[in-house]
């Protein structure tokens, strides 16, 4: 295998590269690491980006030096320390035993390893064999405090990305406290950037925003203990002219499911720093003498071909090296979920007709959502009591599961394992399991409370209960929900000076549970959920190959949510369902066709009472199911490209193309109709210009070049919320 990482002893320069990208940094004066370049592959670095020296007032110099032209405050750094002479936001802050917050990490040594190490207790991108990647570990040390940092960089041979994380070791004999420890930092020289981020709210996740980056510090973060609906753990920096298909784009994301912070600082001389990792909000980690701490992993993507190029790199990484379940490449079943059909008001006898209709219509799995356990008739009780409610299933859950299986359907079950209700046997027996601050009443949210997942005994109790249900009931699929964010942060199991660890320890506890459960039940398909897409991140995706994208099932709102979610996540990890009209979240009335066109562009299902549909509607559902099955593999595992943005236009378009460019599905949507409609065009991308493609509906034939360069007119609709899907196949395949 060729070298992916090189170190030039003369210039003290590290160069990570493959055919697509180069990532270059250097050991500078004072042992500081200076970032030089991240972008398109350059064969060799000859020193053009060396730090430009200047005597700048109020930017201090290295101790003991009379040279006023070198300042850590203006150096483009690779991983910055705090409390001395770089006034920009730092990557690491350590409170020393003597109370000082200052450190200066300097280059010590490096090592290059084949492959990529897994991170203890944390999800990360993996390799299938050691020859596909190389890892550079650069060791920095602070001589005064005896702290050691290992900066881990992995480059794959064929991906336009670098993964990074940091391991800290306290080599002193004193106890110290980590106050901030980022997973990555990158400093860019003066250039114009736009920043794209994904803010949102419950039922309105990942609404894409883009703005010009000006001087000052901006942060994009979650303080909710979870990735959150309110801000996804991703940002992109783009050249101002970047579009979906051209321009420079840098994408940054974390393989993590807890509090995070992305800081973007444009400094006084218009250089840009990005620092990302665990949020330092109320964070404090005690590191005793000789202990270590490992940060979550960050993924840094570079694309010279716009946002679609960035998304392709994220999508392939997620599909191939983040989703590790045996379902990684398996077509996912079409399901019907009873949540929006019955909510918690059901019995076995009322559910059976839905199962019967599902079978008749070709649906492949029935998912029993919230309300099957304890005595849960509404959301005020029973979380923590994971045993079946005999009022709803008088002959036990297995009796119903057998019925579902006998109809040839798989069976899925909902859990919310991280929470507890006051009205539960679990709380009556173990009131101390609840996360709460001494002498302070905990805050309810959806009238539920958090279990203290930092505690092993709490985790064990829940896992034992859940595993018993799974074992006894031959469950094929689990929906793991989380319907509130963290509050009242405190663990009775930790001393006062470790309460700043609770947020992160909660996430580590969650990962430990998921590790155990997915190892014990490798044949169960897991779906992550948090009141919809409140915990849509690569950490969850590592354990659970699909995630419920949003509680908002309205087809128009979903176009935006799915479009922006796809910046990072491929359709194969997003789930989408057809529900009733008027929509329960927005009141909007859309056609069954449009609802299905939108839902069929991800992992597909229904979330309504099939028995309430008319014969005509059921016939339409049957056709949708048949159609989806015929294109499912392409939708779930083909390459996905965004074409027209619902954030900018009166509609939306996207497409799926097979890796051999022989099969294409295109979905187009128009939001509002008009008395004077504009003629709009959809142009496809990434086809073979030399192939002929046949539209399977009209049987007409078009060149790949025509479909890409000329495009086609969208229909002129005389109604709102219209949609159309196209299916093309290449004739001259090779
Ligand atoms: C929130 C989820 O997103 C819904 O799909 C449903 O499972 C409810 N929770 C049940 O409480």
Short mmCIF file of N, CA, C and O in Angstrom, two decimals, residues 1 114-118 124-134 154-159 316-329 542:
data_model
loop_
_atom_site.label_atom_id
_atom_site.label_comp_id
_atom_site.label_asym_id
_atom_site.label_seq_id
_atom_site.Cartn_x
_atom_site.Cartn_y
_atom_site.Cartn_z
N UNK A 1 0.84 -1.21 0.00
CA UNK A 1 0.00 0.00 0.00
C UNK A 1 0.87 1.26 0.00
O UNK A 1 1.92 1.31 0.64
N UNK A 114 -0.80 1.60 10.62
CA UNK A 114 -1.70 1.11 9.57
C UNK A 114 -3.10 1.02 10.16
O UNK A 114 -3.28 0.75 11.34
N UNK A 115 -4.12 1.30 9.35
CA UNK A 115 -5.51 1.14 9.80
C UNK A 115 -5.97 2.29 10.67
O UNK A 115 -5.46 3.42 10.57
N UNK A 116 -6.93 1.98 11.52
CA UNK A 116 -7.56 3.03 12.33
C UNK A 116 -7.96 2.42 13.66
O UNK A 116 -8.72 1.44 13.67
N UNK A 117 -7.49 2.97 14.78
CA UNK A 117 -7.88 2.38 16.06
C UNK A 117 -9.34 2.70 16.39
O UNK A 117 -9.84 3.77 16.03
N UNK A 118 -10.02 1.80 17.06
CA UNK A 118 -11.36 2.09 17.56
C UNK A 118 -11.21 2.87 18.86
O UNK A 118 -10.18 2.76 19.54
N UNK A 124 -17.16 5.21 16.36
CA UNK A 124 -16.25 5.91 15.45
C UNK A 124 -16.35 5.27 14.09
O UNK A 124 -16.88 4.17 13.95
N UNK A 125 -15.80 5.94 13.09
CA UNK A 125 -15.72 5.33 11.77
C UNK A 125 -14.76 4.15 11.87
O UNK A 125 -13.79 4.21 12.62
N UNK A 126 -15.04 3.09 11.13
CA UNK A 126 -14.16 1.92 11.24
C UNK A 126 -13.53 1.61 9.90
O UNK A 126 -13.81 2.26 8.89
N UNK A 127 -12.65 0.62 9.91
CA UNK A 127 -12.06 0.13 8.67
C UNK A 127 -12.38 -1.35 8.57
O UNK A 127 -12.65 -2.00 9.58
N UNK A 128 -12.35 -1.88 7.34
CA UNK A 128 -12.56 -3.32 7.22
C UNK A 128 -11.23 -4.06 7.24
O UNK A 128 -11.17 -5.20 7.62
N UNK A 129 -10.20 -3.38 6.81
CA UNK A 129 -8.86 -3.97 6.96
C UNK A 129 -7.86 -2.83 7.07
O UNK A 129 -8.15 -1.69 6.72
N UNK A 130 -6.68 -3.18 7.56
CA UNK A 130 -5.68 -2.16 7.87
C UNK A 130 -5.14 -1.45 6.64
O UNK A 130 -4.52 -0.39 6.75
N UNK A 131 -5.37 -2.04 5.46
CA UNK A 131 -4.74 -1.42 4.29
C UNK A 131 -5.58 -0.27 3.73
O UNK A 131 -5.12 0.44 2.85
N UNK A 132 -6.78 -0.04 4.21
CA UNK A 132 -7.60 1.02 3.62
C UNK A 132 -7.38 2.40 4.26
O UNK A 132 -7.94 3.39 3.80
N UNK A 133 -6.61 2.45 5.33
CA UNK A 133 -6.42 3.75 6.00
C UNK A 133 -5.10 3.76 6.77
O UNK A 133 -4.54 2.70 7.07
N UNK A 134 -4.64 4.95 7.07
CA UNK A 134 -3.48 5.09 7.96
C UNK A 134 -3.79 6.16 9.00
O UNK A 134 -4.53 7.11 8.72
N UNK A 154 -6.89 10.18 10.96
CA UNK A 154 -6.95 9.03 10.05
C UNK A 154 -7.32 9.51 8.67
O UNK A 154 -8.23 10.33 8.51
N UNK A 155 -6.60 8.99 7.69
CA UNK A 155 -6.96 9.24 6.29
C UNK A 155 -7.19 7.89 5.61
O UNK A 155 -6.40 6.97 5.78
N UNK A 156 -8.33 7.79 4.91
CA UNK A 156 -8.62 6.58 4.13
C UNK A 156 -8.01 6.75 2.75
O UNK A 156 -7.81 7.87 2.28
N UNK A 157 -7.79 5.62 2.07
CA UNK A 157 -7.13 5.73 0.76
C UNK A 157 -8.04 6.32 -0.30
O UNK A 157 -7.56 6.84 -1.31
N UNK A 158 -9.38 6.29 -0.10
CA UNK A 158 -10.26 6.69 -1.20
C UNK A 158 -11.41 7.61 -0.77
O UNK A 158 -12.46 7.63 -1.40
N UNK A 159 -11.27 8.29 0.33
CA UNK A 159 -12.34 9.18 0.79
C UNK A 159 -11.78 10.58 0.99
O UNK A 159 -10.68 10.73 1.53
N UNK A 316 -21.25 8.10 1.76
CA UNK A 316 -20.51 6.84 1.58
C UNK A 316 -19.83 6.42 2.88
O UNK A 316 -19.80 5.24 3.21
N UNK A 317 -19.31 7.39 3.62
CA UNK A 317 -18.69 7.03 4.90
C UNK A 317 -19.74 6.40 5.82
O UNK A 317 -19.51 5.36 6.44
N UNK A 318 -20.91 7.04 5.90
CA UNK A 318 -21.94 6.55 6.82
C UNK A 318 -22.43 5.17 6.39
O UNK A 318 -22.55 4.25 7.21
N UNK A 319 -22.70 5.02 5.09
CA UNK A 319 -23.22 3.73 4.61
C UNK A 319 -22.20 2.61 4.78
O UNK A 319 -22.55 1.49 5.08
N UNK A 320 -20.92 2.97 4.56
CA UNK A 320 -19.91 1.90 4.47
C UNK A 320 -19.07 1.74 5.73
O UNK A 320 -18.57 0.65 6.00
N UNK A 321 -18.89 2.84 6.51
CA UNK A 321 -17.96 2.74 7.63
C UNK A 321 -18.48 3.31 8.95
O UNK A 321 -17.72 3.48 9.89
N UNK A 322 -19.79 3.65 9.01
CA UNK A 322 -20.36 4.05 10.29
C UNK A 322 -21.44 3.03 10.68
O UNK A 322 -21.43 2.50 11.80
N UNK A 323 -22.37 2.75 9.78
CA UNK A 323 -23.40 1.73 10.06
C UNK A 323 -22.68 0.39 10.10
O UNK A 323 -22.14 -0.07 9.10
N UNK A 324 -22.67 -0.24 11.26
CA UNK A 324 -21.87 -1.47 11.34
C UNK A 324 -22.76 -2.68 11.54
O UNK A 324 -22.27 -3.79 11.73
N UNK A 325 -24.07 -2.48 11.56
CA UNK A 325 -24.95 -3.61 11.81
C UNK A 325 -25.00 -4.52 10.59
O UNK A 325 -24.60 -4.14 9.49
N UNK A 326 -25.48 -5.76 10.78
CA UNK A 326 -25.57 -6.66 9.63
C UNK A 326 -26.62 -6.18 8.64
O UNK A 326 -26.74 -6.67 7.54
N UNK A 327 -27.38 -5.16 9.02
CA UNK A 327 -28.37 -4.59 8.11
C UNK A 327 -27.74 -3.53 7.19
O UNK A 327 -28.43 -2.92 6.39
N UNK A 328 -26.44 -3.34 7.34
CA UNK A 328 -25.75 -2.28 6.59
C UNK A 328 -26.19 -2.22 5.12
O UNK A 328 -26.54 -1.16 4.62
N UNK A 329 -26.15 -3.36 4.45
CA UNK A 329 -26.48 -3.36 3.02
C UNK A 329 -27.79 -4.06 2.72
O UNK A 329 -28.05 -4.42 1.58
N UNK A 542 -24.19 4.62 14.25
CA UNK A 542 -23.21 3.54 14.42
C UNK A 542 -23.89 2.30 15.05
O UNK A 542 -23.61 1.17 14.68
#
